[in-house]
Every structure is written in structure tokens, then in C-alpha cells.
Short mmCIF file of C-alpha atoms in Angstrom, two decimals:
data_model
loop_
_atom_site.label_atom_id
_atom_site.label_comp_id
_atom_site.label_asym_id
_atom_site.label_seq_id
_atom_site.Cartn_x
_atom_site.Cartn_y
_atom_site.Cartn_z
CA MET A 1 28.29 3.71 -17.63
CA SER A 2 26.37 5.01 -20.56
CA LYS A 3 24.90 8.43 -20.71
CA GLU A 4 21.19 9.17 -20.56
CA PRO A 5 19.32 8.78 -23.86
CA SER A 6 19.70 11.65 -26.26
CA PHE A 7 16.79 13.74 -27.50
CA THR A 8 16.92 11.85 -30.81
CA THR A 9 16.71 8.51 -29.02
CA ILE A 10 13.70 9.64 -27.04
CA ARG A 11 11.93 10.86 -30.19
CA GLN A 12 12.64 7.51 -31.83
CA ASP A 13 11.14 5.73 -28.83
CA LEU A 14 8.10 7.96 -29.04
CA ASP A 15 7.80 7.20 -32.75
CA LEU A 16 8.02 3.49 -31.91
CA ASP A 17 5.15 3.91 -29.47
CA LYS A 18 3.17 5.78 -32.09
CA HIS A 19 3.88 3.09 -34.63
CA HIS A 20 2.44 0.43 -32.35
CA ASP A 21 -0.50 2.54 -31.25
CA VAL A 22 -3.82 0.75 -31.52
CA GLN A 23 -7.14 2.45 -32.07
CA ARG A 24 -9.50 1.27 -29.37
CA SER A 25 -12.84 2.24 -27.89
CA LEU A 26 -13.17 4.09 -24.62
CA LEU A 27 -14.75 0.99 -23.08
CA ARG A 28 -11.76 -1.13 -24.02
CA SER A 29 -9.36 1.46 -22.60
CA ILE A 30 -11.32 1.41 -19.36
CA PHE A 31 -11.08 -2.38 -19.24
CA ILE A 32 -7.30 -2.17 -19.72
CA ILE A 33 -7.03 0.18 -16.73
CA VAL A 34 -9.40 -1.91 -14.62
CA THR A 35 -7.59 -5.15 -15.40
CA CYS A 36 -4.15 -3.74 -14.60
CA THR A 37 -5.56 -2.22 -11.42
CA ALA A 38 -7.04 -5.61 -10.53
CA ALA A 39 -3.50 -7.05 -10.65
CA MET A 40 -2.44 -4.52 -8.02
CA VAL A 41 -5.57 -5.20 -5.95
CA ILE A 42 -4.79 -8.93 -5.98
CA ASN A 43 -1.18 -8.20 -5.04
CA THR A 44 -2.14 -6.28 -1.90
CA ILE A 45 -5.02 -8.61 -1.02
CA ASN A 46 -2.44 -11.38 -0.98
CA THR A 47 -0.72 -9.51 1.83
CA SER A 48 -3.51 -7.82 3.78
CA SER A 49 -5.98 -10.73 3.86
CA ILE A 50 -3.25 -13.02 5.20
CA SER A 51 -2.06 -10.34 7.60
CA ILE A 52 -5.48 -10.06 9.26
CA SER A 53 -5.68 -13.87 9.43
CA LEU A 54 -2.21 -14.42 10.94
CA PRO A 55 -3.35 -15.06 14.54
CA THR A 56 -5.92 -17.60 13.30
CA ILE A 57 -3.37 -19.30 11.02
CA GLU A 58 -0.88 -19.30 13.89
CA LYS A 59 -3.26 -21.29 16.09
CA ASP A 60 -4.65 -23.53 13.34
CA LEU A 61 -1.29 -24.65 11.95
CA ASN A 62 0.73 -24.22 15.16
CA ILE A 63 3.23 -21.71 13.72
CA THR A 64 5.48 -19.81 16.15
CA GLU A 65 5.22 -16.01 16.19
CA GLU A 66 8.88 -15.71 15.18
CA ARG A 67 8.19 -17.68 11.97
CA LEU A 68 4.78 -16.12 11.39
CA GLN A 69 6.24 -13.20 9.47
CA TRP A 70 7.47 -15.66 6.83
CA LEU A 71 3.88 -16.01 5.60
CA LEU A 72 4.26 -12.41 4.45
CA SER A 73 8.00 -12.32 3.77
CA ALA A 74 8.01 -15.44 1.56
CA TYR A 75 5.56 -13.74 -0.78
CA SER A 76 7.55 -10.49 -0.84
CA LEU A 77 10.80 -12.40 -1.23
CA SER A 78 9.86 -14.40 -4.33
CA SER A 79 8.04 -11.56 -6.06
CA GLY A 80 10.69 -9.00 -5.20
CA CYS A 81 13.56 -11.19 -6.35
CA LEU A 82 11.96 -12.10 -9.68
CA LEU A 83 10.40 -8.78 -10.71
CA LEU A 84 13.41 -7.60 -12.71
CA PHE A 85 13.67 -10.93 -14.50
CA PHE A 86 9.99 -11.07 -15.44
CA GLY A 87 9.99 -7.37 -16.31
CA ARG A 88 12.73 -7.99 -18.84
CA LEU A 89 10.97 -11.08 -20.20
CA ALA A 90 7.79 -9.03 -20.59
CA ASP A 91 9.63 -6.33 -22.56
CA ILE A 92 11.14 -8.95 -24.89
CA TYR A 93 8.51 -11.68 -25.32
CA GLY A 94 5.35 -9.71 -24.68
CA ARG A 95 3.64 -8.13 -21.68
CA LYS A 96 0.30 -9.74 -22.37
CA LYS A 97 1.86 -13.22 -22.33
CA ALA A 98 3.68 -12.46 -19.08
CA PHE A 99 0.46 -11.15 -17.50
CA MET A 100 -1.43 -14.31 -18.48
CA ILE A 101 1.30 -16.55 -17.04
CA GLY A 102 1.26 -14.56 -13.81
CA THR A 103 -2.48 -14.85 -13.34
CA LEU A 104 -2.31 -18.59 -14.03
CA CYS A 105 0.32 -18.97 -11.29
CA GLN A 106 -1.87 -17.00 -8.89
CA VAL A 107 -4.87 -19.23 -9.59
CA ALA A 108 -2.97 -22.50 -9.21
CA PHE A 109 -0.95 -21.74 -6.08
CA SER A 110 -3.74 -19.82 -4.32
CA LEU A 111 -5.99 -22.86 -4.66
CA GLY A 112 -3.16 -25.05 -3.39
CA ALA A 113 -2.61 -22.79 -0.37
CA GLY A 114 -6.28 -23.15 0.54
CA PHE A 115 -5.86 -26.88 1.12
CA VAL A 116 -2.56 -27.05 3.06
CA GLN A 117 -2.35 -28.69 6.48
CA ASN A 118 1.00 -27.43 7.83
CA GLY A 119 2.87 -24.16 8.09
CA ILE A 120 5.95 -25.08 6.04
CA THR A 121 3.88 -26.04 3.00
CA LEU A 122 1.86 -22.83 3.28
CA ILE A 123 5.04 -20.74 3.39
CA ILE A 124 6.35 -22.54 0.27
CA LEU A 125 3.11 -21.96 -1.62
CA ARG A 126 3.14 -18.31 -0.56
CA ALA A 127 6.54 -18.04 -2.22
CA PHE A 128 5.11 -19.54 -5.42
CA GLN A 129 2.23 -17.05 -5.26
CA GLY A 130 4.84 -14.31 -5.36
CA ILE A 131 6.07 -15.61 -8.72
CA GLY A 132 2.67 -14.75 -10.17
CA THR A 133 2.91 -11.20 -8.87
CA ALA A 134 6.46 -10.90 -10.26
CA ALA A 135 4.99 -11.52 -13.72
CA THR A 136 1.77 -9.48 -13.53
CA ILE A 137 2.86 -6.20 -11.91
CA PRO A 138 5.73 -5.14 -14.23
CA SER A 139 3.67 -6.33 -17.19
CA ALA A 140 0.75 -4.18 -16.06
CA ILE A 141 3.01 -1.12 -15.72
CA GLY A 142 4.41 -1.70 -19.20
CA ILE A 143 0.95 -2.28 -20.66
CA LEU A 144 -0.35 1.01 -19.22
CA GLY A 145 2.73 2.92 -20.37
CA HIS A 146 2.37 1.54 -23.90
CA ALA A 147 -1.42 1.92 -24.13
CA PHE A 148 -1.55 5.54 -22.91
CA PRO A 149 0.95 8.12 -24.23
CA PRO A 150 2.02 11.02 -21.98
CA SER A 151 -1.21 12.87 -21.24
CA ARG A 152 -3.76 13.45 -18.52
CA MET A 153 -5.21 10.03 -19.38
CA ARG A 154 -1.89 8.41 -18.50
CA SER A 155 -1.90 10.21 -15.12
CA ILE A 156 -5.41 8.94 -14.48
CA ALA A 157 -4.44 5.42 -15.57
CA PHE A 158 -1.42 5.23 -13.26
CA ALA A 159 -3.24 6.89 -10.36
CA THR A 160 -6.02 4.33 -10.75
CA PHE A 161 -3.45 1.54 -10.92
CA ALA A 162 -1.82 2.81 -7.73
CA ALA A 163 -5.25 3.02 -6.10
CA GLY A 164 -5.30 -0.76 -6.35
CA ALA A 165 -2.90 -0.87 -3.41
CA PRO A 166 -5.17 0.77 -0.78
CA VAL A 167 -8.29 -0.77 -2.30
CA GLY A 168 -6.70 -4.21 -2.19
CA GLY A 169 -5.35 -3.57 1.28
CA ALA A 170 -8.74 -2.57 2.60
CA LEU A 171 -10.63 -5.31 0.77
CA GLY A 172 -8.12 -7.84 2.03
CA MET A 173 -8.55 -6.64 5.59
CA ILE A 174 -12.36 -6.49 5.36
CA ILE A 175 -13.02 -9.65 3.40
CA GLY A 176 -10.19 -11.53 5.12
CA GLY A 177 -11.52 -10.59 8.54
CA VAL A 178 -15.10 -11.50 7.68
CA LEU A 179 -14.22 -14.78 5.96
CA THR A 180 -11.81 -15.78 8.72
CA GLN A 181 -14.45 -15.31 11.39
CA ILE A 182 -17.71 -16.47 9.83
CA SER A 183 -16.90 -18.85 6.95
CA SER A 184 -16.64 -22.59 7.44
CA THR A 185 -13.18 -22.68 5.87
CA HIS A 186 -11.98 -19.64 7.90
CA TRP A 187 -8.64 -18.24 6.66
CA ARG A 188 -8.56 -20.62 3.68
CA SER A 189 -11.41 -18.67 2.07
CA SER A 190 -9.02 -15.75 1.43
CA PHE A 191 -6.95 -17.94 -0.86
CA TYR A 192 -10.03 -19.12 -2.74
CA LEU A 193 -11.01 -15.48 -3.23
CA VAL A 194 -7.59 -14.60 -4.68
CA ALA A 195 -7.81 -17.56 -7.07
CA ALA A 196 -11.21 -16.43 -8.35
CA MET A 197 -10.14 -12.79 -8.76
CA SER A 198 -6.97 -13.85 -10.59
CA ALA A 199 -8.98 -15.96 -13.00
CA LEU A 200 -11.28 -13.03 -13.79
CA ALA A 201 -8.31 -10.68 -14.29
CA GLY A 202 -6.72 -13.18 -16.67
CA ILE A 203 -9.88 -13.49 -18.76
CA SER A 204 -10.33 -9.71 -18.88
CA GLY A 205 -6.71 -9.18 -19.92
CA MET A 206 -6.96 -11.78 -22.63
CA ILE A 207 -9.89 -9.89 -24.14
CA SER A 208 -8.91 -6.24 -23.61
CA PHE A 209 -5.09 -6.02 -23.87
CA ASP A 210 -3.46 -5.01 -27.14
CA ALA A 211 -1.52 -7.63 -29.07
CA ASP A 212 2.05 -8.11 -27.87
CA VAL A 213 4.96 -6.28 -29.47
CA THR A 214 7.86 -8.71 -29.17
CA SER A 215 11.60 -8.42 -29.64
CA THR A 216 14.36 -10.73 -30.87
CA GLU A 217 16.79 -9.66 -28.15
CA ALA A 218 18.48 -12.35 -26.09
CA VAL A 219 17.82 -12.71 -22.37
CA ASP A 220 20.54 -12.07 -19.81
CA TRP A 221 20.15 -15.46 -18.13
CA ILE A 222 23.44 -15.11 -16.26
CA GLY A 223 22.45 -11.79 -14.71
CA ALA A 224 18.95 -13.05 -13.89
CA SER A 225 20.32 -16.12 -12.12
CA VAL A 226 22.97 -14.27 -10.17
CA VAL A 227 20.72 -11.46 -8.89
CA THR A 228 17.88 -13.85 -8.03
CA VAL A 229 20.15 -16.09 -5.95
CA GLY A 230 21.75 -13.08 -4.26
CA LEU A 231 18.47 -11.43 -3.32
CA VAL A 232 16.95 -14.71 -2.10
CA LEU A 233 19.91 -15.32 0.20
CA ILE A 234 19.86 -11.79 1.62
CA ILE A 235 16.13 -11.75 2.32
CA PHE A 236 16.26 -15.28 3.75
CA VAL A 237 18.99 -14.22 6.17
CA LEU A 238 17.03 -11.13 7.22
CA GLY A 239 14.05 -13.28 8.09
CA GLN A 240 15.92 -16.21 9.59
CA GLY A 241 18.77 -14.48 11.44
CA GLU A 242 16.84 -13.86 14.64
CA VAL A 243 15.31 -17.35 14.93
CA ALA A 244 18.44 -19.34 14.01
CA SER A 245 19.99 -21.49 16.75
CA GLN A 246 22.68 -18.93 17.61
CA GLY A 247 20.91 -15.90 16.22
CA TRP A 248 22.99 -13.70 13.95
CA LYS A 249 26.14 -15.51 15.09
CA THR A 250 24.98 -18.77 13.50
CA PRO A 251 27.65 -19.80 10.95
CA TYR A 252 25.26 -20.48 8.07
CA ILE A 253 23.56 -17.10 8.59
CA ILE A 254 26.88 -15.27 8.30
CA THR A 255 27.94 -17.36 5.31
CA LEU A 256 24.70 -16.93 3.38
CA LEU A 257 24.68 -13.17 4.01
CA ILE A 258 28.22 -12.78 2.68
CA VAL A 259 27.47 -14.94 -0.36
CA GLY A 260 24.24 -13.01 -1.05
CA ILE A 261 26.02 -9.64 -0.97
CA ILE A 262 28.80 -10.94 -3.23
CA MET A 263 26.23 -12.25 -5.73
CA VAL A 264 24.47 -8.88 -5.90
CA LEU A 265 27.80 -7.10 -6.42
CA LEU A 266 28.73 -9.57 -9.16
CA PHE A 267 25.38 -8.89 -10.82
CA LEU A 268 26.05 -5.15 -10.85
CA LEU A 269 29.52 -5.68 -12.32
CA TRP A 270 28.11 -8.03 -14.98
CA GLU A 271 25.39 -5.56 -15.95
CA TRP A 272 27.97 -2.77 -16.18
CA TYR A 273 30.11 -4.94 -18.47
CA LEU A 274 27.14 -5.83 -20.72
CA GLU A 275 26.17 -2.18 -21.00
CA GLN A 276 29.71 -1.25 -22.03
CA VAL A 277 29.66 -3.99 -24.68
CA MET A 278 26.26 -2.87 -25.96
CA ASP A 279 27.40 0.76 -26.26
CA ASN A 280 30.36 -0.30 -28.39
CA PRO A 281 29.29 0.21 -32.06
CA SER A 282 31.88 -2.30 -33.30
CA ARG A 283 30.78 -5.09 -30.97
CA ALA A 284 30.23 -8.55 -32.39
CA LEU A 285 26.93 -10.25 -31.66
CA SER A 286 27.30 -13.09 -29.18
CA PRO A 287 24.85 -15.12 -27.09
CA TRP A 288 27.23 -14.57 -24.16
CA THR A 289 26.82 -10.79 -24.26
CA PRO A 290 23.08 -10.13 -24.48
CA PRO A 291 21.55 -6.76 -23.57
CA PRO A 292 21.73 -6.27 -19.79
CA LEU A 293 18.83 -7.32 -17.62
CA MET A 294 18.99 -3.90 -15.97
CA LYS A 295 21.11 -1.09 -17.36
CA LEU A 296 22.96 0.59 -14.51
CA SER A 297 22.44 3.87 -16.36
CA LEU A 298 18.74 3.44 -15.57
CA TRP A 299 19.56 4.52 -12.02
CA THR A 300 21.16 7.74 -13.23
CA ARG A 301 18.21 9.01 -15.27
CA ALA A 302 17.14 12.56 -14.41
CA ARG A 303 20.52 13.14 -12.77
CA GLY A 304 20.11 10.29 -10.36
CA ARG A 305 16.57 11.14 -9.34
CA MET A 306 15.46 7.73 -10.64
CA ALA A 307 17.63 6.09 -7.97
CA VAL A 308 16.35 8.48 -5.33
CA ILE A 309 12.67 7.79 -5.98
CA VAL A 310 13.10 3.99 -5.85
CA VAL A 311 15.09 4.24 -2.60
CA ILE A 312 12.36 6.45 -1.13
CA ALA A 313 9.79 3.84 -2.19
CA PHE A 314 11.92 1.14 -0.55
CA LEU A 315 12.12 2.99 2.77
CA ASN A 316 8.45 3.92 2.71
CA TRP A 317 7.43 0.29 2.16
CA CYS A 318 9.77 -0.80 4.96
CA ALA A 319 7.56 1.37 7.15
CA PHE A 320 4.10 0.90 5.64
CA VAL A 321 3.98 -2.91 5.46
CA SER A 322 5.48 -3.30 8.93
CA ILE A 323 3.15 -0.72 10.48
CA SER A 324 0.11 -2.63 9.23
CA PHE A 325 1.59 -5.95 10.36
CA TRP A 326 2.23 -4.83 13.94
CA ILE A 327 -1.06 -2.94 14.25
CA GLN A 328 -3.12 -6.02 13.43
CA LEU A 329 -1.03 -8.15 15.82
CA TYR A 330 -1.55 -5.53 18.53
CA TYR A 331 -5.31 -5.54 17.99
CA GLN A 332 -5.68 -9.32 18.03
CA ASN A 333 -2.87 -10.55 20.29
CA TYR A 334 -2.72 -7.70 22.81
CA ALA A 335 -6.14 -6.01 22.68
CA LEU A 336 -7.70 -9.50 22.10
CA LEU A 337 -10.06 -8.34 19.35
CA THR A 338 -11.66 -10.75 16.90
CA PRO A 339 -10.54 -10.63 13.22
CA MET A 340 -13.76 -8.81 12.32
CA GLN A 341 -13.32 -6.24 15.09
CA ALA A 342 -9.75 -5.66 13.96
CA MET A 343 -10.87 -5.38 10.35
CA LEU A 344 -13.36 -2.63 11.17
CA ARG A 345 -10.54 -0.50 12.56
CA PHE A 346 -8.75 -0.57 9.21
CA ILE A 347 -11.70 0.70 7.15
CA PRO A 348 -10.49 4.35 7.18
CA MET A 349 -7.44 3.18 5.21
CA PHE A 350 -9.70 2.18 2.32
CA VAL A 351 -11.53 5.50 2.15
CA VAL A 352 -8.45 7.69 2.54
CA GLY A 353 -6.43 5.55 0.13
CA CYS A 354 -8.97 6.07 -2.64
CA LEU A 355 -9.13 9.81 -1.92
CA CYS A 356 -5.33 10.04 -2.04
CA ASN A 357 -5.22 8.61 -5.54
CA VAL A 358 -8.02 10.90 -6.71
CA PHE A 359 -5.93 13.78 -5.37
CA VAL A 360 -2.85 12.52 -7.24
CA ALA A 361 -4.78 12.19 -10.50
CA MET A 362 -6.04 15.76 -10.14
CA PHE A 363 -2.85 17.47 -8.99
CA VAL A 364 0.13 15.42 -10.21
CA GLY A 365 0.24 17.77 -13.20
CA LYS A 366 0.15 20.85 -10.96
CA LEU A 367 2.30 20.08 -7.91
CA PRO A 368 6.00 19.12 -7.86
CA LEU A 369 7.06 15.58 -7.00
CA VAL A 370 8.72 16.62 -3.75
CA ILE A 371 5.36 17.69 -2.28
CA PHE A 372 3.93 14.21 -2.72
CA ALA A 373 7.05 12.41 -1.48
CA VAL A 374 7.74 14.50 1.65
CA SER A 375 4.16 14.94 2.83
CA GLY A 376 3.30 11.29 2.23
CA THR A 377 6.28 9.83 4.07
CA LEU A 378 5.89 12.24 7.00
CA LEU A 379 2.26 11.24 7.45
CA THR A 380 3.18 7.56 7.33
CA ALA A 381 5.76 8.21 10.04
CA THR A 382 3.05 9.94 12.08
CA ALA A 383 0.93 6.77 11.97
CA ALA A 384 3.79 4.70 13.40
CA ILE A 385 4.52 7.28 16.10
CA LEU A 386 0.87 7.24 17.20
CA PHE A 387 1.06 3.49 17.85
CA ALA A 388 4.50 3.83 19.41
CA LEU A 389 2.90 6.16 21.98
CA ILE A 390 -0.44 4.35 22.25
CA ASP A 391 -2.27 4.14 25.55
CA PRO A 392 -4.07 0.75 25.63
CA THR A 393 -6.80 2.21 27.85
CA ALA A 394 -7.58 5.04 25.44
CA THR A 395 -10.42 4.94 22.93
CA TYR A 396 -9.80 3.87 19.34
CA TRP A 397 -10.50 7.43 18.19
CA ALA A 398 -7.49 8.76 20.10
CA PHE A 399 -4.74 6.67 18.47
CA GLY A 400 -6.11 3.96 16.18
CA PHE A 401 -8.37 6.11 14.00
CA PRO A 402 -5.91 8.92 13.18
CA SER A 403 -3.23 6.31 12.52
CA ALA A 404 -5.48 4.47 10.04
CA VAL A 405 -6.24 7.77 8.31
CA VAL A 406 -2.66 8.96 7.73
CA VAL A 407 -0.74 5.69 7.25
CA VAL A 408 -1.70 5.31 3.57
CA PHE A 409 -0.55 8.76 2.43
CA GLY A 410 3.04 7.66 1.96
CA ALA A 411 2.17 4.49 0.06
CA ASP A 412 -0.31 6.21 -2.26
CA PHE A 413 1.55 9.46 -2.89
CA VAL A 414 4.94 7.81 -3.43
CA TYR A 415 3.61 4.94 -5.54
CA SER A 416 1.27 7.00 -7.73
CA ALA A 417 3.64 9.89 -8.40
CA GLY A 418 6.61 7.53 -8.51
CA THR A 419 5.18 5.23 -11.20
CA ILE A 420 4.18 8.23 -13.33
CA PHE A 421 7.74 9.54 -12.98
CA ILE A 422 9.21 6.13 -13.86
CA ALA A 423 6.95 5.71 -16.91
CA LYS A 424 7.92 9.19 -18.10
CA MET A 425 11.67 8.72 -17.76
CA ALA A 426 11.88 5.18 -19.17
CA PRO A 427 11.89 4.62 -22.95
CA PRO A 428 9.20 2.28 -24.33
CA HIS A 429 11.48 -0.77 -24.61
CA GLU A 430 12.40 -0.48 -20.90
CA ARG A 431 9.08 0.40 -19.28
CA SER A 432 8.37 -3.02 -17.82
CA VAL A 433 11.88 -3.45 -16.45
CA ALA A 434 11.83 0.11 -15.04
CA GLY A 435 8.48 -0.58 -13.42
CA ALA A 436 9.88 -3.88 -12.18
CA LEU A 437 12.82 -2.06 -10.58
CA PHE A 438 10.44 0.27 -8.76
CA GLN A 439 8.20 -2.61 -7.68
CA THR A 440 11.21 -4.71 -6.64
CA LEU A 441 12.32 -2.07 -4.19
CA THR A 442 8.82 -1.80 -2.70
CA GLN A 443 8.48 -5.57 -2.34
CA LEU A 444 11.94 -5.93 -0.83
CA GLY A 445 11.19 -2.96 1.39
CA GLY A 446 8.24 -4.83 2.87
CA ALA A 447 10.38 -7.91 3.52
CA VAL A 448 13.29 -5.92 5.00
CA GLY A 449 10.97 -3.82 7.15
CA LEU A 450 9.29 -6.92 8.58
CA ALA A 451 12.65 -8.59 9.22
CA VAL A 452 14.18 -5.59 10.99
CA SER A 453 11.08 -4.71 13.03
CA THR A 454 10.66 -8.38 14.03
CA LEU A 455 14.26 -8.41 15.16
CA VAL A 456 13.65 -5.32 17.29
CA PHE A 457 10.42 -6.77 18.71
CA ASN A 458 12.08 -10.05 19.70
CA ILE A 459 15.07 -8.37 21.33
CA VAL A 460 12.90 -5.97 23.34
CA VAL A 461 10.47 -8.71 24.44
CA GLU A 462 13.28 -11.04 25.52
CA ASN A 463 15.11 -8.32 27.43
CA GLU A 464 11.98 -7.00 29.15
CA SER A 465 10.86 -10.52 30.06
CA ALA A 466 14.32 -11.44 31.37
CA ASP A 467 14.24 -8.41 33.68
CA VAL A 468 11.35 -10.02 35.58
CA GLY A 469 12.80 -13.53 35.44
CA VAL A 470 10.73 -14.87 32.54
CA THR A 471 12.33 -16.91 29.77
CA VAL A 472 10.14 -16.63 26.69
CA ASN A 473 9.20 -20.02 25.24
CA SER A 474 9.38 -20.86 21.53
CA ALA A 475 5.66 -20.22 21.01
CA GLY A 476 5.77 -16.89 22.86
CA THR A 477 2.78 -17.82 25.00
CA ASN A 478 4.34 -16.73 28.30
CA ILE A 479 5.34 -13.19 27.32
CA PRO A 480 4.34 -10.70 30.06
CA ARG A 481 1.80 -8.21 28.78
CA PHE A 482 3.97 -5.20 29.60
CA ALA A 483 6.87 -6.75 27.63
CA GLN A 484 4.55 -7.49 24.72
CA LEU A 485 3.34 -3.87 24.65
CA LYS A 486 6.91 -2.58 24.85
CA GLY A 487 7.84 -4.82 21.92
CA TYR A 488 4.97 -3.51 19.79
CA ARG A 489 5.92 0.08 20.60
CA SER A 490 9.58 -0.50 19.76
CA ALA A 491 8.65 -2.13 16.45
CA GLN A 492 6.56 0.95 15.57
CA TRP A 493 9.44 3.28 16.44
CA THR A 494 11.53 1.26 14.00
CA CYS A 495 8.86 1.73 11.32
CA ALA A 496 8.74 5.46 12.01
CA SER A 497 12.51 5.73 11.53
CA PHE A 498 12.23 4.20 8.04
CA ALA A 499 9.53 6.70 7.01
CA LEU A 500 11.37 9.69 8.49
CA LEU A 501 14.54 8.70 6.65
CA ALA A 502 12.52 8.56 3.41
CA ALA A 503 11.11 12.03 4.09
CA LEU A 504 14.59 13.44 4.73
CA LEU A 505 15.95 11.91 1.53
CA ALA A 506 13.02 13.30 -0.47
CA ALA A 507 13.44 16.80 0.95
CA LEU A 508 17.18 16.85 0.24
CA SER A 509 17.15 15.23 -3.21
CA LEU A 510 13.83 16.03 -4.89
CA HIS A 511 13.42 19.71 -4.00
CA SER A 512 14.56 20.80 -7.47
CA VAL A 513 12.44 18.29 -9.38
CA GLY A 514 9.28 19.80 -10.76
CA ILE A 515 5.97 18.52 -12.03
CA VAL A 516 5.93 14.97 -13.40
CA GLY A 517 2.42 14.50 -14.75
CA ASP A 518 -0.26 15.72 -17.13
CA GLN A 519 1.93 16.69 -20.06
CA LYS A 520 1.83 15.69 -23.72
CA VAL A 521 5.36 14.90 -24.86
CA ILE A 522 8.57 14.18 -23.01
CA ARG A 523 11.78 15.77 -24.11
CA GLN A 524 15.21 15.36 -22.59
CA VAL A 525 15.88 17.90 -19.86
CA ASN A 526 19.33 18.93 -18.72
CA SER A 527 18.24 21.11 -15.81
CA ASP A 528 16.87 20.04 -12.47
CA GLU A 529 14.08 22.59 -12.48
CA THR A 530 11.55 20.19 -13.89
CA ILE A 531 11.30 16.65 -15.18
CA ALA A 532 8.01 17.03 -17.01
CA VAL A 533 7.83 19.72 -19.67
CA GLN A 534 5.16 21.32 -21.74
CA SER A 535 4.21 19.86 -25.11
CA GLU A 536 6.55 20.68 -27.92
CA SER A 537 5.31 22.73 -30.80
CA LYS A 538 3.98 21.04 -33.92
CA ASP A 539 7.00 22.24 -35.91
CA SER A 540 9.43 20.38 -33.62
#
């Protein structure tokens, strides 16, 4: 595995950035930030607006509760599995082009989803929606990293971009709940909204983004194919294992899981081989040995802290997405609230999420990374624990409100500080793929968290129902209320365990990492005391 880039390499990358720097007005810079943030808003609206509409979709299209999570997982699966591939394509062929293609996919498949008449077709179109996200998000990260050199403006840009997650989550909950309850097209209106927003983002990007800087490098099609197939199989098994005919003992479930793991391992070996070939100065150019899709040395940047931060993001998203999923099901299926009533209970997430990102923009250049990672993940775990201990007879202000307040800290702190860290450690020609790696782990985290927590919910509900002589039917309509509540609580304990594990990993691995934001120039650091350093002198 190759070593981290030398100081000379980093200065060359910085010179490359400077060479491609474009003089632009403040208004145009603002539009770049707003457009990239809109991509993140659309990404989270695609999850939260559907999440709040799940009970309505379940009844309208007659989807079983066991398969209901696929409306969320299919989106996370396709986007998560293709992020690395599209991130690499964006770095080579142009981030602006990739962003435009992604928004076009969002427009087309969101409109299609609004007209479907059965659950299977909707799940398939949700997967195609994820392809659009796989193109827009890494492109947006690369565009921001290229447009704004290391400075306070970059911290503001990435904090604003990260704010798109809570803003989109809240808007999705609010607008999705309102449209589902009062519009004539009900839950379909959410898809029409996403199509319209995607079209506006595409037009804005076409006008405001800088011209693409392309490369003549070949694409690692072999690696892209192998890792995509492997990840698809693994995530499919995680979602399907519990509902298969014989559960996890079903032969095709076992077979697909083994094949998926082997494919991912083969991908890692192939990338290692390509990196060794690329580092050989006497290598002969060959279309069979292109630059790797993802350098394995990328994981070892900052003495392995790059790997640590993406794993923390993965675990935190396992918790965050699943917490929100089970809370809205609890409100509508157990507490029997309407979509609008449930939506109102999520409003604190919007306010606190925005405040969190303002805090990050102000203090990411003053506080070490470990503060953001540990405090955020612990607060997210607290939200899950509150619902794991919830008393259904208690007022919303006792459990629901404090949970809505603290649940977003992990997502916002880890994502904001994490993307700034990633953009700082990755050289210009790898920013999109580095951002794609980070985003891949968050997307896969959401899918894995839903799969594992659904597995726990189903096991607990079946066992608790069996204790009183009830065999749960395929639609889950005869689940005793006490068993349903126990299932929701157990799912939240599972979510809490993910967040607590992330907090432990952050405390053990990031304690010696310093400040990551609000500096002028990056230089290579060989100590763990800090990742971000003060600006170098003019002489250097």
C-alpha cells in the first residue's frame, strides 16, 4: 500500500487548484453553495418525506410492514453502492456534468414514482432515484472543495452543505406530512415536489458552477462492477433475510451473502494491485491497469483517522436513520396519530439541526474534531434511549420533545466536521471520490441500521406474540399492542447501541486529532497532535 502523499505532492495539488481557480462574484459563490446544499436537501427529503408517508403508502399499495423498509433501503442501497463509481467518474469527466446527470435522474424517476400503482414498482423506482443521488452528492462535495480553498469560507460552505441534511429532513417531514394528509394526490405529491426541486437545482448548477476540469485517466470498470455487485448483494440480504421463506437459513440468502462478501474482498485486492502498479515508475500503460477506483491508501490518511471518521459516520447513520424510522412508525401505528400530527412532533429537529451547523461553522476552527464526534454521537444515543424507555401515557414533552432535540446532533456534528476533514485530507484529484467514500458509508449505514433494527423488531414481536398464543399474520395486523410496543423499544435499543459504539470509537481514536477547520493552507503532518495547521509563511 502506498504511503501518504508527500509535502511536495500536496503543494503540487494546491498549485493545481490555484491554476484552475476562477474569479467569481460573491453572488455566484453563494449560488454554488446554495445549489450544492439543495442537492443534500433533496437527498434527505427523498428519505424523510417517504418515511412520514410510509403508513399511508402501506395501506394504499397494500405493502406488508416487513417489506415497507425497502422503500427506504432501496434508495440507500442504490445510492450507497454507486457513490464511489460516480465519485470517480466526476473526478475524471467533470463534476458539473455528473451533477447535471444526477438531477436529471431525480426528475425523471421521481415523476415516475408519483404515478405507480403497486409496491414493487415503487421500490424499483426508489432504487433508480438513488442513482441520481449517487451522482449529485459526491459531485457537490468535489465542487465545493474545488471552488473554495482552505479557509473560513470553506468551513462555512461545508457547514451549510451539511445543514442540508436536517433542513431536508425537517422539510420532508413537514411537507410530506401536510401533502400526505390534505392534498388530493396524498403521498404522491412528495415525489412531484422532489422532481420540481431537482429541476431547479439542475438549472441553478448549470448557471453557477465553474466549467469542468476533466482528465484523460481511464476508468476502473472492473473494480466498479465488482464492488457494486458485492454491495448490492450484501444490502439485499440484510433487507431480505428476515422475510425470506426460511429466514436467514434460506439457501439463496446464505449464498448471496457469501458471494457478496467475496466480491467486496476481490474489489479490495484488485484496488490494492492497481495501486501497486500505479506506484511503479517503470509501469507500462495499459487499459487493463487503470488508476484504482478507490486507493486503499485513502483509508490510511492521517494515520488511519480517515478510516475512523468514515466508520463513525457509518455507525452514526445506522442509528440516526433507524431512530427516525421507528419514531414515525410509533407515532402513526401505535399512538395512532395522523401524518400531520406526527410531522409536528419532528419540527424541533429542523430548528436544532440548523443551529448545530451554525455552531460547527463558528467553532470547527476552534474545537478539536473529537469534541464534535463524541458529543454528537452520545446525544444521538440519548434520543434512542428516550424512546426505548418511553411511557405511552406520558406527554410528548417528557420523551418525544427531548428526543427530537438531541437526535440530530450526531448527524450534523459528524457530517459537518467529517466532510471538512475529508476535504482537507484529500488531494484535489480525489475530492469527489473521497467525499463519495464518506457518503457511501453514511448511505450504507442507513440501510444496515434499518435492516438490523427491523430484524430485532420482528423477532421481538413474534416472540412476544407467541407467548400469548398469537401467530402474527403476514400483514402484521393482529400484533398485540404490548408486543408492538416491546418491538419498538427493542429497535430503539439497537439504534442506541450503534450510536454508543460510534462514541466509543471516536473517544479512543480521535482524542489526539486536533482542529480541522478554518485554516489557510494544508501541509503534511506527521504527528497526531493536529490535522489542521496554521498558514505557512509567505517564504515557504
